[in-house]
């Protein structure tokens, strides 16, 4: 549905994107991640046609964005990080204007406007001027305008910024519901939101794709953590001497007990248990580490 092929963009001597490529399949919710300045916003602007790449091609359902911009943008719903709103308009006036700009047919006008308003929880605020709304409510107005024409492709840049926890849960459920009829690209700095919503993540660091990973494939790693009540001599060397061990990293546990992370090519927790029992180490915990999106992202960011 969305194909990004080798796009590059520079601002003077600064390379914002360097050969970025990824695909998004129909119905997927894909998270676009990266630290500040990584090139995420530039990539989104190129995908939505608001910025021309120096090189590369973006196609949406087989249509080249640069060659038929109007046709592509008519099929996209876009929520930018700072959605431009008209503060003097009421919520209803603004959404009506956006529906007209989106050429929503007369027969569909009321049903689609109602669906967007109810879906984003704005029913009680229709007559309120946008200037009087909180940041969270303004964000919901921005999301409503992005979905009121029932787009096939929805691009959301930080959609939950400024929302309270209850609103975040509601918007999360709405995005999941929208994915039944739309392909979604979701950009956020909040990793827990990406983990809760997305099927896949594309991680951009220093203008390049460093990972394209399905979230259900993250899980147990081959790293294991050993936590002892107290540390004796020779723990490091004994762990390092185990067959298959590639690295031993001394740590401190959260409750400040001595700990070690042991890396190997396969699950080594049973062997660590046997070694600890043989050496009579005062064990507090032995566990196989879980790969979370946060740990996966941080590992990439610190080694880039």
CSV table of C-alpha atoms in Angstrom, one decimal:
chain,number,residue,atom,x,y,z
A,1,UNK,CA,0.0,0.0,0.0
A,2,UNK,CA,2.8,2.4,0.9
A,3,UNK,CA,6.2,2.0,-0.7
A,4,UNK,CA,9.1,4.2,0.3
A,5,UNK,CA,12.0,3.6,-2.0
A,6,UNK,CA,15.5,5.0,-1.3
A,7,UNK,CA,14.4,8.5,-0.4
A,8,UNK,CA,17.1,11.1,0.5
A,9,UNK,CA,16.8,14.7,1.6
A,10,UNK,CA,19.5,17.3,2.5
A,11,UNK,CA,19.2,20.7,4.0
A,12,UNK,CA,22.4,22.3,2.8
A,13,UNK,CA,25.2,20.3,4.2
A,14,UNK,CA,22.9,18.4,6.6
A,15,UNK,CA,21.7,15.0,5.4
A,16,UNK,CA,18.3,14.5,7.0
A,17,UNK,CA,17.6,11.2,5.1
A,18,UNK,CA,20.0,8.9,3.4
A,19,UNK,CA,18.4,6.1,1.3
A,20,UNK,CA,15.4,5.3,3.5
A,21,UNK,CA,13.3,2.4,2.3
A,22,UNK,CA,10.3,0.5,3.8
A,23,UNK,CA,6.9,-0.8,2.8
A,24,UNK,CA,3.6,-0.8,4.7
A,25,UNK,CA,1.1,-3.5,3.9
A,26,UNK,CA,-2.7,-2.9,3.8
A,27,UNK,CA,-4.3,-2.8,7.3
A,28,UNK,CA,-0.9,-2.5,9.1
A,29,UNK,CA,-0.2,-0.1,11.9
A,30,UNK,CA,3.5,0.8,11.6
A,31,UNK,CA,5.3,2.9,14.1
A,32,UNK,CA,8.0,5.3,12.9
A,33,UNK,CA,10.6,5.8,15.6
A,34,UNK,CA,13.8,7.7,16.1
A,35,UNK,CA,15.5,10.2,18.4
A,36,UNK,CA,15.1,13.9,17.8
A,37,UNK,CA,16.7,15.0,14.5
A,38,UNK,CA,16.7,11.4,13.2
A,39,UNK,CA,14.7,12.4,10.1
A,40,UNK,CA,11.2,11.1,11.0
A,41,UNK,CA,9.4,14.4,10.3
A,42,UNK,CA,11.2,14.8,7.0
A,43,UNK,CA,10.1,11.3,6.0
A,44,UNK,CA,6.5,12.0,6.9
A,45,UNK,CA,6.5,15.3,5.0
A,46,UNK,CA,7.8,13.5,1.9
A,47,UNK,CA,5.3,10.6,2.2
A,48,UNK,CA,2.4,13.1,2.4
A,49,UNK,CA,3.7,15.2,-0.5
A,50,UNK,CA,4.5,18.3,1.5
A,51,UNK,CA,8.2,18.0,0.8
A,52,UNK,CA,10.1,16.8,-2.3
A,53,UNK,CA,12.9,14.3,-1.9
A,54,UNK,CA,16.3,14.9,-3.5
A,55,UNK,CA,16.2,11.3,-4.6
A,56,UNK,CA,13.9,8.3,-4.3
A,57,UNK,CA,10.2,7.6,-4.9
A,58,UNK,CA,7.2,7.2,-2.7
A,59,UNK,CA,4.2,5.3,-4.0
A,60,UNK,CA,0.8,5.0,-2.3
A,61,UNK,CA,-1.3,2.2,-3.7
A,62,UNK,CA,0.8,2.3,-6.9
A,63,UNK,CA,0.5,6.1,-7.4
A,64,UNK,CA,3.6,8.1,-7.3
A,65,UNK,CA,3.2,10.9,-4.8
A,66,UNK,CA,5.2,13.4,-6.7
A,67,UNK,CA,3.5,12.7,-10.1
A,68,UNK,CA,-0.1,12.8,-8.8
A,69,UNK,CA,0.0,14.7,-5.6
A,70,UNK,CA,-3.7,15.7,-5.5
A,71,UNK,CA,-5.0,12.2,-6.0
A,72,UNK,CA,-2.7,10.9,-3.2
A,73,UNK,CA,-3.5,13.6,-0.7
A,74,UNK,CA,-7.2,13.1,-1.3
A,75,UNK,CA,-6.8,9.5,0.1
A,76,UNK,CA,-4.6,10.5,3.1
A,77,UNK,CA,-5.7,11.6,6.6
A,78,UNK,CA,-2.8,13.5,8.2
A,79,UNK,CA,-2.4,14.6,11.8
A,80,UNK,CA,0.7,16.7,12.1
A,81,UNK,CA,2.6,17.1,15.4
A,82,UNK,CA,1.3,20.7,15.6
A,83,UNK,CA,-2.0,20.7,13.8
A,84,UNK,CA,-2.9,24.1,12.3
A,85,UNK,CA,-6.3,25.0,13.6
A,86,UNK,CA,-8.4,28.2,13.3
A,87,UNK,CA,-8.9,29.3,16.9
A,88,UNK,CA,-11.7,31.7,16.1
A,89,UNK,CA,-13.9,28.9,14.6
A,90,UNK,CA,-16.1,26.6,16.6
A,91,UNK,CA,-15.3,22.9,16.5
A,92,UNK,CA,-18.3,22.3,14.3
A,93,UNK,CA,-17.4,25.2,12.0
A,94,UNK,CA,-13.8,24.0,11.6
A,95,UNK,CA,-14.8,20.4,10.9
A,96,UNK,CA,-17.5,21.5,8.4
A,97,UNK,CA,-14.9,23.6,6.6
A,98,UNK,CA,-12.5,20.7,6.5
A,99,UNK,CA,-15.2,18.3,5.2
A,100,UNK,CA,-15.9,20.8,2.4
A,101,UNK,CA,-12.2,21.1,1.6
A,102,UNK,CA,-12.0,17.3,1.5
A,103,UNK,CA,-15.0,17.2,-0.9
A,104,UNK,CA,-17.1,14.9,1.3
A,105,UNK,CA,-20.3,14.2,-0.7
A,106,UNK,CA,-23.5,15.7,0.6
A,107,UNK,CA,-25.1,12.3,1.2
A,108,UNK,CA,-22.1,11.3,3.4
A,109,UNK,CA,-21.6,14.7,5.1
A,110,UNK,CA,-23.7,14.2,8.3
A,111,UNK,CA,-22.8,10.5,8.9
A,112,UNK,CA,-19.0,11.0,8.4
A,113,UNK,CA,-18.9,14.2,10.5
A,114,UNK,CA,-20.9,12.4,13.2
A,115,UNK,CA,-18.6,9.4,13.1
A,116,UNK,CA,-15.5,11.7,13.5
A,117,UNK,CA,-17.0,13.7,16.3
A,118,UNK,CA,-18.3,10.7,18.3
A,119,UNK,CA,-15.1,8.7,17.6
A,120,UNK,CA,-12.9,11.5,19.1
A,121,UNK,CA,-15.3,12.4,21.9
A,122,UNK,CA,-16.0,15.9,20.8
A,123,UNK,CA,-19.8,15.8,20.9
A,124,UNK,CA,-20.0,18.1,23.9
A,125,UNK,CA,-17.7,20.7,22.4
A,126,UNK,CA,-19.1,21.3,19.0
A,127,UNK,CA,-20.2,24.9,19.7
A,128,UNK,CA,-17.1,25.8,21.6
A,129,UNK,CA,-14.5,28.1,20.0
A,130,UNK,CA,-11.3,26.2,19.3
A,131,UNK,CA,-9.4,29.0,21.2
A,132,UNK,CA,-11.2,28.0,24.4
A,133,UNK,CA,-10.2,24.3,24.2
A,134,UNK,CA,-7.4,22.6,26.2
A,135,UNK,CA,-4.4,21.2,24.3
A,136,UNK,CA,-5.8,17.7,24.6
A,137,UNK,CA,-9.1,18.7,23.1
A,138,UNK,CA,-7.4,20.6,20.3
A,139,UNK,CA,-5.5,17.4,19.5
A,140,UNK,CA,-8.7,15.5,19.3
A,141,UNK,CA,-10.1,18.2,16.9
A,142,UNK,CA,-7.0,17.6,14.7
A,143,UNK,CA,-7.6,13.8,14.7
A,144,UNK,CA,-11.2,14.3,13.8
A,145,UNK,CA,-10.3,16.4,10.7
A,146,UNK,CA,-7.8,13.7,9.7
A,147,UNK,CA,-10.5,10.9,9.7
A,148,UNK,CA,-13.7,12.6,8.7
A,149,UNK,CA,-13.3,11.8,5.0
A,150,UNK,CA,-12.6,8.1,5.8
A,151,UNK,CA,-9.1,8.0,4.4
A,152,UNK,CA,-7.5,4.8,3.2
A,153,UNK,CA,-4.2,5.9,4.6
A,154,UNK,CA,-3.8,7.6,8.0
A,155,UNK,CA,-0.6,9.3,9.0
A,156,UNK,CA,-0.4,10.3,12.7
A,157,UNK,CA,2.5,12.4,14.1
A,158,UNK,CA,2.4,12.3,17.9
A,159,UNK,CA,-1.4,11.9,18.1
A,160,UNK,CA,-1.6,11.5,21.9
A,161,UNK,CA,0.5,14.6,22.8
A,162,UNK,CA,-1.3,16.6,25.5
A,163,UNK,CA,-4.0,13.9,26.3
A,164,UNK,CA,-4.7,12.7,29.7
A,165,UNK,CA,-4.5,8.9,30.5
A,166,UNK,CA,-8.2,8.3,29.9
A,167,UNK,CA,-8.1,10.1,26.5
A,168,UNK,CA,-5.0,8.2,25.5
A,169,UNK,CA,-6.8,4.9,26.1
A,170,UNK,CA,-9.7,6.2,24.0
A,171,UNK,CA,-7.6,7.4,21.1
A,172,UNK,CA,-5.6,4.1,21.2
A,173,UNK,CA,-8.8,2.2,20.8
A,174,UNK,CA,-10.0,4.5,18.1
A,175,UNK,CA,-6.7,4.0,16.1
A,176,UNK,CA,-7.1,0.2,16.4
A,177,UNK,CA,-10.6,0.5,15.1
A,178,UNK,CA,-9.6,2.7,12.2
A,179,UNK,CA,-7.0,0.2,11.2
A,180,UNK,CA,-9.8,-2.1,10.1
A,181,UNK,CA,-10.4,0.2,7.1
A,182,UNK,CA,-7.1,2.2,6.9
A,183,UNK,CA,-3.4,1.6,6.7
A,184,UNK,CA,-1.7,3.6,9.4
A,185,UNK,CA,1.7,5.2,9.9
A,186,UNK,CA,2.1,6.2,13.5
A,187,UNK,CA,5.0,8.4,14.8
A,188,UNK,CA,5.6,8.9,18.5
A,189,UNK,CA,8.3,9.5,21.1
A,190,UNK,CA,6.2,7.5,23.6
A,191,UNK,CA,7.5,3.9,23.2
A,192,UNK,CA,4.7,2.4,25.3
A,193,UNK,CA,2.1,3.9,23.0
A,194,UNK,CA,3.9,2.5,19.9
A,195,UNK,CA,4.2,-0.9,21.6
A,196,UNK,CA,0.4,-0.9,22.5
A,197,UNK,CA,-0.8,0.2,19.1
A,198,UNK,CA,1.6,-0.9,16.3
A,199,UNK,CA,2.2,-4.2,14.5
A,200,UNK,CA,5.6,-3.2,13.3
A,201,UNK,CA,8.2,-0.5,13.9
A,202,UNK,CA,10.6,1.2,11.5
A,203,UNK,CA,13.5,2.9,13.4
A,204,UNK,CA,15.3,5.7,11.7
A,205,UNK,CA,18.6,6.9,13.3
A,206,UNK,CA,20.9,9.5,11.7
A,207,UNK,CA,18.8,9.5,8.5
A,208,UNK,CA,18.9,5.8,7.9
A,209,UNK,CA,16.7,2.8,8.7
A,210,UNK,CA,18.4,0.9,11.4
A,211,UNK,CA,15.6,-1.7,12.0
A,212,UNK,CA,12.3,-2.9,10.6
A,213,UNK,CA,10.9,-5.2,13.2
A,214,UNK,CA,7.6,-6.9,13.9
A,215,UNK,CA,6.7,-6.3,17.6
A,216,UNK,CA,5.4,-9.8,18.1
A,217,UNK,CA,8.9,-11.1,17.2
A,218,UNK,CA,10.4,-9.2,20.2
A,219,UNK,CA,10.4,-11.4,23.2
A,220,UNK,CA,12.8,-13.6,25.1
A,221,UNK,CA,16.5,-12.9,24.4
A,222,UNK,CA,19.4,-15.2,25.0
A,223,UNK,CA,20.8,-12.8,27.7
A,224,UNK,CA,20.3,-13.9,31.3
A,225,UNK,CA,20.6,-11.9,34.5
A,226,UNK,CA,22.0,-13.2,37.7
A,227,UNK,CA,21.4,-11.3,41.0
A,228,UNK,CA,23.2,-12.4,44.2
A,229,UNK,CA,22.7,-11.4,47.8
A,230,UNK,CA,26.4,-10.7,48.1
A,231,UNK,CA,29.3,-11.0,45.7
A,232,UNK,CA,32.2,-13.3,46.3
A,233,UNK,CA,35.5,-13.6,44.3
A,234,UNK,CA,35.6,-15.2,40.9
A,235,UNK,CA,31.9,-14.7,39.8
A,236,UNK,CA,32.9,-12.8,36.7
A,237,UNK,CA,35.5,-15.4,35.6
A,238,UNK,CA,33.3,-18.4,36.4
A,239,UNK,CA,30.5,-17.0,34.3
A,240,UNK,CA,32.8,-16.1,31.5
A,241,UNK,CA,34.3,-19.6,31.4
A,242,UNK,CA,30.9,-21.2,30.8
A,243,UNK,CA,30.5,-22.8,27.3
A,244,UNK,CA,28.8,-20.6,24.8
A,245,UNK,CA,29.1,-17.4,26.9
A,246,UNK,CA,30.1,-14.4,24.7
A,247,UNK,CA,30.0,-11.6,27.3
A,248,UNK,CA,29.6,-11.0,31.0
A,249,UNK,CA,28.6,-7.5,32.1
A,250,UNK,CA,28.6,-6.5,35.9
A,251,UNK,CA,25.5,-4.6,36.9
A,252,UNK,CA,23.7,-3.4,40.0
A,253,UNK,CA,20.1,-4.6,40.5
A,254,UNK,CA,17.3,-2.1,41.2
A,255,UNK,CA,17.5,-2.8,44.9
A,256,UNK,CA,21.3,-2.4,44.6
A,257,UNK,CA,22.4,-6.0,44.8
A,258,UNK,CA,25.4,-7.2,42.7
A,259,UNK,CA,24.2,-8.5,39.4
A,260,UNK,CA,25.6,-9.8,36.0
A,261,UNK,CA,24.2,-9.9,32.5
A,262,UNK,CA,25.4,-13.0,30.7
A,263,UNK,CA,25.1,-13.1,26.9
A,264,UNK,CA,25.3,-16.3,24.8
A,265,UNK,CA,24.1,-17.9,21.6
A,266,UNK,CA,21.3,-19.8,23.3
A,267,UNK,CA,19.3,-19.8,26.6
A,268,UNK,CA,21.9,-20.3,29.3
A,269,UNK,CA,19.8,-19.9,32.5
A,270,UNK,CA,19.8,-23.6,33.3
A,271,UNK,CA,23.6,-23.7,33.3
A,272,UNK,CA,23.9,-20.6,35.4
A,273,UNK,CA,21.5,-22.2,37.9
A,274,UNK,CA,23.7,-25.3,38.0
A,275,UNK,CA,26.9,-23.2,38.4
A,276,UNK,CA,25.4,-21.1,41.2
A,277,UNK,CA,24.3,-24.3,43.1
A,278,UNK,CA,27.7,-25.8,42.6
A,279,UNK,CA,29.5,-22.7,43.9
A,280,UNK,CA,26.9,-22.1,46.7
A,281,UNK,CA,26.3,-18.5,45.6
A,282,UNK,CA,23.6,-16.7,47.6
A,283,UNK,CA,21.2,-16.3,44.7
A,284,UNK,CA,18.4,-13.7,44.7
A,285,UNK,CA,17.3,-14.1,41.1
A,286,UNK,CA,18.2,-15.8,37.9
A,287,UNK,CA,16.1,-14.8,34.9
A,288,UNK,CA,16.1,-14.8,31.1
A,289,UNK,CA,15.9,-11.3,29.9
A,290,UNK,CA,12.9,-10.0,27.9
A,291,UNK,CA,13.5,-7.8,24.9
A,292,UNK,CA,11.1,-4.8,25.1
A,293,UNK,CA,10.7,-2.1,22.5
A,294,UNK,CA,12.5,0.3,24.9
A,295,UNK,CA,15.5,-1.9,25.3
A,296,UNK,CA,15.6,-2.7,21.6
A,297,UNK,CA,15.4,1.0,20.7
A,298,UNK,CA,18.0,2.1,23.3
A,299,UNK,CA,20.4,-0.6,22.1
A,300,UNK,CA,20.2,0.7,18.5
A,301,UNK,CA,20.4,4.4,19.6
A,302,UNK,CA,23.5,3.9,21.8
A,303,UNK,CA,25.4,1.9,19.2
A,304,UNK,CA,24.6,4.1,16.2
